[in-house]
Coordinates of C-alpha atoms and ligand atoms in Angstrom, one line a residue:
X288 CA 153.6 156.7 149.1
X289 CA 150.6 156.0 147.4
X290 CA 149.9 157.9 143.9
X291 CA 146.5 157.5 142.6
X292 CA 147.7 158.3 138.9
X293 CA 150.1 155.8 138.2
X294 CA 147.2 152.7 138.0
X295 CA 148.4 149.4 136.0
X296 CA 145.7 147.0 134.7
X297 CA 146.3 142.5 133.7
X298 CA 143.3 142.2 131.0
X299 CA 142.6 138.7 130.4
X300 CA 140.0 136.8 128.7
X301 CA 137.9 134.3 129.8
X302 CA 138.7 132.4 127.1
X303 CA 139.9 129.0 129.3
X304 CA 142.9 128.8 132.0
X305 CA 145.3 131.7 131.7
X306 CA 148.9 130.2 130.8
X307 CA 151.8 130.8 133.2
X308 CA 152.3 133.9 130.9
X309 CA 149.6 135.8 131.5
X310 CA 150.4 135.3 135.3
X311 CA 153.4 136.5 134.6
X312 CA 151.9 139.9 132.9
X313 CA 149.7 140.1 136.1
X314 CA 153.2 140.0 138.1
X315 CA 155.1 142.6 136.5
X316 CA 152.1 144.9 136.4
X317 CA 151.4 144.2 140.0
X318 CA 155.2 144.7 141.1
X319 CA 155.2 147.5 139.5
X320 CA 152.2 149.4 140.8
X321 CA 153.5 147.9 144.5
X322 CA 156.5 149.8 143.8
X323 CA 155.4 153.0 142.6
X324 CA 152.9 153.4 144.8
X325 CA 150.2 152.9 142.4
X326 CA 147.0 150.8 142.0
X327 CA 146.5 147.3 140.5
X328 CA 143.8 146.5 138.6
X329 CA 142.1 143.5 137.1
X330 CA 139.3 144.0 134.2
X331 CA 137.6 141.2 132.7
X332 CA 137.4 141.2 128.5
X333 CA 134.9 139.2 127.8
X334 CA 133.3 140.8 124.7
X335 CA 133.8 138.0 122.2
X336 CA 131.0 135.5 123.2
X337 CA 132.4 133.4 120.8
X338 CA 135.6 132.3 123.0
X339 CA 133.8 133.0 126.2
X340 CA 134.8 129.8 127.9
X341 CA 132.2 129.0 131.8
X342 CA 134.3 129.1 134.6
X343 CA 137.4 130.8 132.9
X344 CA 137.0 134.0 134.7
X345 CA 136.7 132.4 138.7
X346 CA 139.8 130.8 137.5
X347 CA 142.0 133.6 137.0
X348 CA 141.1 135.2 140.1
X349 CA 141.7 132.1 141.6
X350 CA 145.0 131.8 140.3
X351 CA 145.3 135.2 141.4
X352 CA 144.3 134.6 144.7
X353 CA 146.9 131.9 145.1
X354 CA 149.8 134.1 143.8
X355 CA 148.9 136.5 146.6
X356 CA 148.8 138.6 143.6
X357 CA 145.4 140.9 144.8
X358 CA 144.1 143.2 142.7
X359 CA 142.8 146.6 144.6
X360 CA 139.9 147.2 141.5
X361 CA 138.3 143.9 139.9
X362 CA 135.1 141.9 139.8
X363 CA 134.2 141.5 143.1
X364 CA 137.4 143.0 144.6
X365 CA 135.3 146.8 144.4
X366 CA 136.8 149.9 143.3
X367 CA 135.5 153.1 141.1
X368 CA 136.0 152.8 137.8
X369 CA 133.5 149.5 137.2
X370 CA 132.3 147.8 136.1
X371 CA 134.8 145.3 135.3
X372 CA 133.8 143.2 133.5
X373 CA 133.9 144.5 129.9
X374 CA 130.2 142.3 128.8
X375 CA 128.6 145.1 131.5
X376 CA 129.9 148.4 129.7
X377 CA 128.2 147.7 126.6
X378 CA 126.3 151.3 127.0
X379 CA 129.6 152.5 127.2
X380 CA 131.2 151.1 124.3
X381 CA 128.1 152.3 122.1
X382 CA 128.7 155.7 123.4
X383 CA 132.3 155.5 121.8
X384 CA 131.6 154.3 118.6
X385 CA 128.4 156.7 117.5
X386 CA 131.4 159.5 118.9
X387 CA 133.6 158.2 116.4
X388 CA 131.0 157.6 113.6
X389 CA 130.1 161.2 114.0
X390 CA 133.6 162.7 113.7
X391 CA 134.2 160.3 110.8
X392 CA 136.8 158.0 111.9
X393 CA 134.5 155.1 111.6
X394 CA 132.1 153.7 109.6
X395 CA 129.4 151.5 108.7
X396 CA 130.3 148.4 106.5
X397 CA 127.2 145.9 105.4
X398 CA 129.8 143.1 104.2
X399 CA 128.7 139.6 105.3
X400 CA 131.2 136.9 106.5
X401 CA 130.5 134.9 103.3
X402 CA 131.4 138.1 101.2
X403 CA 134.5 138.7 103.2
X404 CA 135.5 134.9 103.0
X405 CA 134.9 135.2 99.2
X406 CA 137.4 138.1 98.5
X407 CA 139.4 136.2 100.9
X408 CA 139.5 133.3 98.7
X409 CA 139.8 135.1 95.3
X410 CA 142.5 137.1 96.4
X411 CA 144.7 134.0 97.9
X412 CA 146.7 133.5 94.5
X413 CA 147.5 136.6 93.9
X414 CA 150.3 138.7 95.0
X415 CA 148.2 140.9 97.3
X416 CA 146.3 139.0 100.0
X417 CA 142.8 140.4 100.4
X418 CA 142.8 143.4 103.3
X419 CA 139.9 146.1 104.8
X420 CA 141.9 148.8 104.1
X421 CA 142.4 152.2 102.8
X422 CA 143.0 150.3 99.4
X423 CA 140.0 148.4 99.2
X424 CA 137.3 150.2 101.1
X425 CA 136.2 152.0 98.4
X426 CA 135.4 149.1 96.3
X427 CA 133.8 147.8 99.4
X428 CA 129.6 147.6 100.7
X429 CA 130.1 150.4 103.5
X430 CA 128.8 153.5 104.5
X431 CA 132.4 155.2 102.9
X432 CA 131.7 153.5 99.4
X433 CA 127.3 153.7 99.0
X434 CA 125.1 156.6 98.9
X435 CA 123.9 158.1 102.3
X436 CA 120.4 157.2 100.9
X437 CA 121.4 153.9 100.9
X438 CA 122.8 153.9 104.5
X439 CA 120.2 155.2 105.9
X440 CA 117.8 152.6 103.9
X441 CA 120.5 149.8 105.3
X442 CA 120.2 151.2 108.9
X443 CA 116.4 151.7 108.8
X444 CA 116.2 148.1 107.5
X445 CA 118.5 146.7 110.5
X446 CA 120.1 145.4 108.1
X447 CA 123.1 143.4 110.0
X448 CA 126.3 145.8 110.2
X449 CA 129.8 145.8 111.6
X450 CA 131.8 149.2 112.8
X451 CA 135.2 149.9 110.9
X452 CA 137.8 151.9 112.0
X453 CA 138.4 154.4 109.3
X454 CA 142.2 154.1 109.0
X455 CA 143.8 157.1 107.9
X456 CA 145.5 156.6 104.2
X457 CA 149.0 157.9 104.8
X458 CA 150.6 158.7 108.6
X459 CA 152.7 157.4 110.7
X460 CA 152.5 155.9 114.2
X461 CA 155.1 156.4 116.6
X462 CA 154.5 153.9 119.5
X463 CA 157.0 154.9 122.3
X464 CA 157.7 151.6 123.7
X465 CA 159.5 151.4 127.7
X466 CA 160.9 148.1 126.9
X467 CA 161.5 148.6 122.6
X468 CA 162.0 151.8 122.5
X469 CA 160.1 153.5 118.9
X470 CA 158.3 151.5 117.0
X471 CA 157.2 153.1 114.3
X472 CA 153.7 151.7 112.0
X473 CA 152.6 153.2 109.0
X474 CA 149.3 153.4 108.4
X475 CA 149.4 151.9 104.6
X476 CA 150.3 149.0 106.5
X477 CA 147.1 148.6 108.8
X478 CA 143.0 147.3 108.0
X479 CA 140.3 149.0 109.0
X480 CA 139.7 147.0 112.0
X481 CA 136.5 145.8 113.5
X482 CA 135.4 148.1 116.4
X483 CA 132.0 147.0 116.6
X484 CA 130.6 143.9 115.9
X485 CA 127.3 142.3 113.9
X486 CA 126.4 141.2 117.6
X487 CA 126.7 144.7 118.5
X488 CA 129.6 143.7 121.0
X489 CA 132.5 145.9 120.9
X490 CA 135.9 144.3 119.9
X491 CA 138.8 144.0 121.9
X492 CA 140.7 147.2 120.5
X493 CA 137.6 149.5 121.2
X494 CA 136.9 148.4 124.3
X495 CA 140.6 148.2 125.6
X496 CA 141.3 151.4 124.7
X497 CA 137.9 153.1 125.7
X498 CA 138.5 151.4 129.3
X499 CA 142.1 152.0 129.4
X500 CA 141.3 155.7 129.0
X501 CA 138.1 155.5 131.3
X502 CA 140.0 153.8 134.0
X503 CA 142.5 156.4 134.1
X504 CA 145.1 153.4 133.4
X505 CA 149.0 155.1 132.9
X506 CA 151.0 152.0 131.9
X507 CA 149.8 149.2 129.7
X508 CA 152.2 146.7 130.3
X509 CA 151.1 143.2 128.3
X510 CA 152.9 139.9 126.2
X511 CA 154.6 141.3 122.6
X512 CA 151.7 139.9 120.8
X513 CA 150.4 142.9 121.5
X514 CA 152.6 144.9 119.9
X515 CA 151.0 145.3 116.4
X516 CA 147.9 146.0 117.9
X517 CA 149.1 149.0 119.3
X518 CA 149.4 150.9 116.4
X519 CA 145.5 151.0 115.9
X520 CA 145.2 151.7 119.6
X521 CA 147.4 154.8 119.1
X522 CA 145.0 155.8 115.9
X523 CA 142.0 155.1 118.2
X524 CA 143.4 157.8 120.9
X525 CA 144.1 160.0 118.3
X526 CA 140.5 159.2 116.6
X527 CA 139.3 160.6 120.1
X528 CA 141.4 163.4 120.9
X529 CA 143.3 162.1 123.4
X530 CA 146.7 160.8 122.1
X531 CA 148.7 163.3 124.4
X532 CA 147.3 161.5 127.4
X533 CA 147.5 158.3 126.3
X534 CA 148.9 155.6 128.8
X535 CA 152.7 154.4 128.3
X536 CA 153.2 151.3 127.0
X537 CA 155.6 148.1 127.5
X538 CA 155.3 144.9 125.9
X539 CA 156.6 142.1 127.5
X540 CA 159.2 139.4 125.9
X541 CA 158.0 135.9 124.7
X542 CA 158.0 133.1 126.6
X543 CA 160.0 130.4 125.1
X544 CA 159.9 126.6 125.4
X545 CA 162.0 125.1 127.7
X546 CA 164.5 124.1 124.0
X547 CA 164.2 127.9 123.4
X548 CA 163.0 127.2 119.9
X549 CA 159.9 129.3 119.4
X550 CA 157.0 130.4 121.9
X551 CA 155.9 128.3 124.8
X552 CA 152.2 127.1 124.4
X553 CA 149.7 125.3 126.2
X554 CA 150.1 121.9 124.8
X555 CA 153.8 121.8 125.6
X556 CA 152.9 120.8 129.2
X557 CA 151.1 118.0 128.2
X558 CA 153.8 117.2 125.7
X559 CA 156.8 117.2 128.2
X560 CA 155.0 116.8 131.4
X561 CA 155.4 119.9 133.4
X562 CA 153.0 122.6 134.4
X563 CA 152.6 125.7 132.0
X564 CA 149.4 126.7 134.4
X565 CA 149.5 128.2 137.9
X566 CA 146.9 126.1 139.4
X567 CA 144.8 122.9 137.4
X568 CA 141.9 123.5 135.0
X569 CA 139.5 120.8 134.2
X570 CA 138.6 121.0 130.6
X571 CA 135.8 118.3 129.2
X572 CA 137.9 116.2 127.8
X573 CA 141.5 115.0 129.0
X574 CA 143.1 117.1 126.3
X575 CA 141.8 119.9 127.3
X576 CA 142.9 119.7 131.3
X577 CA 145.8 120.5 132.1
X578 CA 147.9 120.1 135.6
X579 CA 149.1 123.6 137.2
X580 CA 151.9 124.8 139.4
X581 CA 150.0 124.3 142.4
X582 CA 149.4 120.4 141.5
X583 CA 152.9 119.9 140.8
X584 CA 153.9 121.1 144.3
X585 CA 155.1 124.7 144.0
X586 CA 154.8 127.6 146.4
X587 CA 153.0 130.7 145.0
X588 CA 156.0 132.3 146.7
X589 CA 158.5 130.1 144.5
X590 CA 156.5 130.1 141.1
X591 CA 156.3 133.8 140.9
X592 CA 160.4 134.3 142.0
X593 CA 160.6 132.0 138.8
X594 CA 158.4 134.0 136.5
X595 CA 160.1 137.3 137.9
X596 CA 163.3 136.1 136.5
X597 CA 161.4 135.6 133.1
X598 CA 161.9 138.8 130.9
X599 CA 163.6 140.9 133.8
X600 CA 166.8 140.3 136.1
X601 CA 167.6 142.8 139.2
X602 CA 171.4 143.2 137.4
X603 CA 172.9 141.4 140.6
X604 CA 173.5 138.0 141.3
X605 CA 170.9 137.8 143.4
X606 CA 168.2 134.7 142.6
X607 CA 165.9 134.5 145.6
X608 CA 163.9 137.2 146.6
X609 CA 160.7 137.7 148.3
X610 CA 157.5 139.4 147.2
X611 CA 158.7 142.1 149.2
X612 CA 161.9 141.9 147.7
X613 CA 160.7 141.9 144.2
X614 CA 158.9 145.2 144.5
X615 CA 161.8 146.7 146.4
X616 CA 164.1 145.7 143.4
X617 CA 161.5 145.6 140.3
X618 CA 161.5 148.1 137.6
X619 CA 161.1 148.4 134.0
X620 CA 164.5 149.1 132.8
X621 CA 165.6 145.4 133.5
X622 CA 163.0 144.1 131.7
X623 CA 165.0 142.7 128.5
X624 CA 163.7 142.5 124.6
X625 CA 164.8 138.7 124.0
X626 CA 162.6 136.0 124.5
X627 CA 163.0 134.1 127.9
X628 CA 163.4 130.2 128.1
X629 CA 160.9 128.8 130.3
X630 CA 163.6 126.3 132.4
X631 CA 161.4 123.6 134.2
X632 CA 164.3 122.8 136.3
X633 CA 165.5 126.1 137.0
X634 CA 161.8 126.5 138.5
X635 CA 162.3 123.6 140.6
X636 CA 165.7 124.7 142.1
X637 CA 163.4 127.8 142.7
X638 CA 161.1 125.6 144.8
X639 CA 163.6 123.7 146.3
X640 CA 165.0 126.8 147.5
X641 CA 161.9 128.1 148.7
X642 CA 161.3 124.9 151.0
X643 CA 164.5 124.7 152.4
X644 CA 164.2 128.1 153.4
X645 CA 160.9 127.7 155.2
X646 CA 160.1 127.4 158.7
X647 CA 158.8 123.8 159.6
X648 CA 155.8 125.4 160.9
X649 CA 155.1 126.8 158.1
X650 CA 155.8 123.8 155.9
X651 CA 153.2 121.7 158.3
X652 CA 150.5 124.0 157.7
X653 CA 151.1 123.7 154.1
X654 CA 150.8 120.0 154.6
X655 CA 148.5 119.7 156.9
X656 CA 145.4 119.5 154.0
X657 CA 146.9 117.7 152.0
X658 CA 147.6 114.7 154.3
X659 CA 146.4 111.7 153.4
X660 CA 143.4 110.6 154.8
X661 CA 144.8 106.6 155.9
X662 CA 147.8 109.0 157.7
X663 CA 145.3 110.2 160.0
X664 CA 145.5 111.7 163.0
X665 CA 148.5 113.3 163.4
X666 CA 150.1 115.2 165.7
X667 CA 151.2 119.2 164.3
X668 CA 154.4 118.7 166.2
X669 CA 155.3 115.0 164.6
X670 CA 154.3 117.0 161.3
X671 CA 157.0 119.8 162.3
X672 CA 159.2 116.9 163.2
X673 CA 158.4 115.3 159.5
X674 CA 159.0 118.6 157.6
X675 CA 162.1 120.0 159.2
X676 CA 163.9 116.3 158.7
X677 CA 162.6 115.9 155.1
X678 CA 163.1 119.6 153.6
X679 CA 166.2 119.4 152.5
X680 CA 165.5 116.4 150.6
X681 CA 162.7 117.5 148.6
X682 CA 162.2 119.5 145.4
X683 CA 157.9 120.0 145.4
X684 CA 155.5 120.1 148.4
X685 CA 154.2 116.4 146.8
X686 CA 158.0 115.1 147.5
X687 CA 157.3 114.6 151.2
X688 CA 154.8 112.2 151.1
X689 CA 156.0 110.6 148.4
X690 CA 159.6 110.1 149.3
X691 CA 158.8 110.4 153.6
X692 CA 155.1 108.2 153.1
X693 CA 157.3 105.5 155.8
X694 CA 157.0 108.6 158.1
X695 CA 153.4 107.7 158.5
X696 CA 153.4 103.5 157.7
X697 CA 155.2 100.9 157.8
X698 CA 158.1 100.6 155.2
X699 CA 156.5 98.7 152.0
X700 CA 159.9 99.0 149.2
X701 CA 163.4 97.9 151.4
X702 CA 166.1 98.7 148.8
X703 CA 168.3 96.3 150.2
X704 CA 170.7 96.4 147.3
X705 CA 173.4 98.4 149.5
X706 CA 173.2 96.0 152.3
X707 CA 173.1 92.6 150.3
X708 CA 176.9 92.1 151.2
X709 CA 176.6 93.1 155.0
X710 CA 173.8 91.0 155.8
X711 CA 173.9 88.1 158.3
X712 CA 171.2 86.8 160.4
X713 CA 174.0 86.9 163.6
X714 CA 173.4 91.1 162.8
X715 CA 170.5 90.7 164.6
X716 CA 171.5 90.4 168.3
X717 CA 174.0 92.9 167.5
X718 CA 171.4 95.4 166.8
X719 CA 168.8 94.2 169.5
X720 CA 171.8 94.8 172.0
X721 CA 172.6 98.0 170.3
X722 CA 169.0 99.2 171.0
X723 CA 169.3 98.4 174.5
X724 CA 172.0 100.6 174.8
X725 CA 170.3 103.0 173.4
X726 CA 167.2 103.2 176.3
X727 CA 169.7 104.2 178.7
X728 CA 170.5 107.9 176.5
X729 CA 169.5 110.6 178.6
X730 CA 168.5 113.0 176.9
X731 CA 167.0 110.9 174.1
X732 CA 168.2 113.0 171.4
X733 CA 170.6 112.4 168.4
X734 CA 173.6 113.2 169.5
X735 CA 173.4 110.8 173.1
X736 CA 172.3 108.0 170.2
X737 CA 174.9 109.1 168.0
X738 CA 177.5 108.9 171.4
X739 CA 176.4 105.6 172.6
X740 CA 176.3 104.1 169.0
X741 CA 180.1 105.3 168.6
X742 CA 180.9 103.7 172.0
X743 CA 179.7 100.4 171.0
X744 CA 181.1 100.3 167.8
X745 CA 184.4 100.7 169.5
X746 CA 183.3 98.0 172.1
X747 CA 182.8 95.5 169.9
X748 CA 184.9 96.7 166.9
X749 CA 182.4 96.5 164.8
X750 CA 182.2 98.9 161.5
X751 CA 180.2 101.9 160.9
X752 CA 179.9 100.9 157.2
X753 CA 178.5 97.7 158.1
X754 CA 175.8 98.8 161.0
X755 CA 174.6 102.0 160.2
X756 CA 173.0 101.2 156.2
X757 CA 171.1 98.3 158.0
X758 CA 169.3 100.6 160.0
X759 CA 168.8 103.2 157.5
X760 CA 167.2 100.3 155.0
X761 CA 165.6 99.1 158.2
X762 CA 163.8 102.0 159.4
X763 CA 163.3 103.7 156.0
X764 CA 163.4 101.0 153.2
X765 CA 165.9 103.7 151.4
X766 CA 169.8 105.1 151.7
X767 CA 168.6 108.5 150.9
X768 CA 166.2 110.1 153.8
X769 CA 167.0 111.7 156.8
X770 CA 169.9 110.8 158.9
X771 CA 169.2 107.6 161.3
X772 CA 170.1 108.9 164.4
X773 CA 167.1 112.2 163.4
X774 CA 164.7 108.9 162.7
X775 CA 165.7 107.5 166.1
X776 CA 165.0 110.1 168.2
X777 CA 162.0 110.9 166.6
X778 CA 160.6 107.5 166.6
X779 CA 161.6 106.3 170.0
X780 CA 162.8 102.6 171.1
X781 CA 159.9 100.6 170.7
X782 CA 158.9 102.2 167.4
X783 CA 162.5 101.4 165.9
X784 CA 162.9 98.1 167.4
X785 CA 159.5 97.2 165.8
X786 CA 160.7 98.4 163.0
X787 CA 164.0 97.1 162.8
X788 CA 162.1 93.2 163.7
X789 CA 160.1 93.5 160.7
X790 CA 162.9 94.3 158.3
X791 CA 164.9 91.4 159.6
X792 CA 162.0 89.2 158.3
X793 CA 162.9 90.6 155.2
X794 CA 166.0 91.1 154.6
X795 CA 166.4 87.1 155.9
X796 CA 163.6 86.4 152.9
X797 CA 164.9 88.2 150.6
X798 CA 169.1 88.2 151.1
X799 CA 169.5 84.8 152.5
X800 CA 167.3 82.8 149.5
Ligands
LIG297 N1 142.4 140.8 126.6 C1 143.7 140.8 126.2 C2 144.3 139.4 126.6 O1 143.6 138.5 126.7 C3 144.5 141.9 126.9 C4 145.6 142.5 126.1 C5 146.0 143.8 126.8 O2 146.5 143.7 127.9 O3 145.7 144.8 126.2 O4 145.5 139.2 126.8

């Protein structure tokens, strides 16, 4: 049933490709909003121009759009609390902080950077590292500190100013956590952060918190990094009167690296080769680029079963479980404290899984792009032939081309290393007369080839052991595809005794020397 107060918002930056976490915090919140009944939003904060990064923003919804993970409210997805996009609510922002200047929760400061850097610096040896706060503010160039003759001079001047929140000197912040529990700040403990700056942008804690409020959003549900943040947040709703409606909050558990020693980051892909991304991002240099889930041969379906498992668990045994699934079984109560390994291989079981479970249809439309162009044309039902003899055998989506490519050309590596023993040119007429038997099946299907193969075996008393690997390196250049008697029936006689002449070639060149 749908419930148009419960709304859950992902919040990302542009600030280049979103890591495999922040998919994950789009996940949960979506999951959970699936579950409830409530909306999904995504809102675009992209008030620091400084880390703005072109192209960052179409890739999140993107990667979004991959994941099936829709947002009902977004850029360009519509909805009624927009804008979105946080760079378009500047009006808004200004609004909030002249409200907050008034009551006297904020306030002017005229510090430069250089300043700033310079108490920075001075204070470095000392015991007491240099803060903004209820300390220092007094000693400081701001509108708490000067003379309101001076402000107004400064002001009148546009003389270049930030916004300070006014932090008070001595409470304490209870942040009621769903996942922590209390999490009690005190205030002594907290600067008097930015809200507004020199650019006259708003920073992240303003804006978050004026659009959390604004978009009626009920659950705040982000990465523990956010965590200390949270405490100014809750001064902010207070600041503005509204810390009795304030939205609940859960902070999700790190992601570790796949050792579990400390947090996963975006340069451990590159460093062990696997995808931390959901889909590839081109940076401009090859540093900067970085391969994604998608490249690497996941399905959406697969990647986000993983990333479920990732912080929460349904408290069964059950591993697999559809989208559906998921929001059937999600809620925030499993959702654990402890950091969460991210297990490459446990994410390509996941896959595996995923592809074994899939219809062969299904698989072949997945393929279908990404055939290669020399494999051209091919038929969709030799496709659903293709996928339904090589799923099982495959890990990623990239596995069947590269493991079944002799589905679609000739054989180019034989390992004939398990047949070097077997091998004598008189093998040939055996298997030319074998194949012979073998036009007369009727049906043509495995299990006549299979019956007519055991009959001449017996016939001739000839081995299994010594026929069957000569075909399989014959018809597939490997010991480890699909079974022979799949291949033959799929291929057809003339296709396997083609293929079966030009191994001999071979294995005469290369076993006989
Ligand atoms: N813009 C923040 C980020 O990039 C959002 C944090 C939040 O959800 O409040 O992750």
């Amino acid at each position: 049933m749908k419930n148009s107060s419960l709304r859950f918002r992902f919040a990302p930056s542009p600030t280049g490709a979103l890591h495999i976490g922040g998919i994950r915090t789009a996940l949960y919140n979506y999951l959970l909003a699936k579950k409830l009944g409530g909306t999904f939003i995504l809102r675009i904060e992209d008030t620091d121009q400084s880390r703005y990064v072109e192209g960052a923003e179409k890739y999140i919804i993107d990667s979004l759009k991959w994941c099936g993970i829709t947002p009902a409210e977004g850029p360009g997805f519509g909805g009624e609390f927009g804008p979105y996009r946080q760079s378009e609510r500047t009006a808004i922002y200004d609004e909030y902080i002249a409200k907050l200047i008034l009551s006297g929760h904020a306030y002017y400061a005229f510090d430069t950077s250089e300043e700033l850097e310079k108490y920075r610096t001075e204070a470095e040896n000392t015991s007491r590292p240099f803060k903004y706060d209820s300390f220092t503010r007094l000693q400081l160039n701001n509108s708490l500190a000067l003379p309101p003759e001076t402000v107004k001079e400064y002001l009148e001047k546009n003389m270049p100013y930030t916004v300070r929140l006014k932090v008070p000197e001595d409470e304490s912040i209870h942040v009621q956590d769903k996942i922590r529990g209390e999490v009690i700040f005190h205030s002594q403990e907290l600067d008097d952060k930015v809200l507004r700056k020199a650019d006259g942008l708003p920073t992240y804690h303003l804006a978050n918190v004026v659009d959390d409020h604004l978009m009626g959003i009920s659950h705040v549900i982000r990465g523990e990094e956010w965590l200390p943040s949270t405490a100014h947040h809750v001064l902010l709703y207070r600041a503005f009167g509204l810390e009795d409606n304030m939205p609940e909050f859960a902070h999700l558990p790190l992601i570790l690296k796949p050792t579990g020693n400390g947090k996963l980051s975006k340069r451990d892909g590159v460093k062990l080769g696997i995808p931390v991304f959901p889909i590839s991002w081109v940076g401009e240099s090859e540093e900067s680029s970085f391969t994604g889930f998608r490249e690497a041969g996941f399905l959406p379906e697969a990647m986000l079963n993983f990333l479920a498992f990732l912080g929460w668990n349904p408290g069964t045994e059950q591993e697999i479980f559809t989208i559906d699934q998921l929001v059937e079984a999600f809620d925030i109560a499993h959702i654990g404290k402890a950091g969460a390994r991210f297990d490459y291989e446990k994410a390509k079981w996941f896959n595996q899984q995923y592809i074994i479970h899939s219809s062969p249809e299904n698989l072949a439309n997945l393929l279908l792009p990404l055939l290669p162009e020399k494999y051209k044309p091919v038929s969709q039902d030799y496709l659903i032939s293709f996928c339904k003899l090589m799923q099982e055998r495959v890990v990623t989506i990239n596995d069947f081309f590269e493991n079944g490519y002799y589905f679609f050309e000739p054989v180019h590596t034989f390992d004939t290393k398990n047949i070097a023993k077997k091998w004598s040119p008189a093998l040939k007429q055996t298997i030319q007369n074998l194949i012979e038997k073998w036009s007369a099946c009727s049906p043509f299907n495995q299990e006549q080839i299979q019956l007519s193969f055991d009959t001449f075996m017996q016939d001739n008393q000839l081995k299994t052991g010594d026929i069957l690997p000569v075909f399989r390196i014959g018809l597939a250049g490997t010991m480890k595809g699909p079974a022979v008697f799949d291949l033959i029936e799929l291929w057809g006689m003339q296709e396997v005794s083609n293929r079966m002449n030009k191994a001999f070639d071979h294995f005469d060149k290369t076993l006989l020397s």
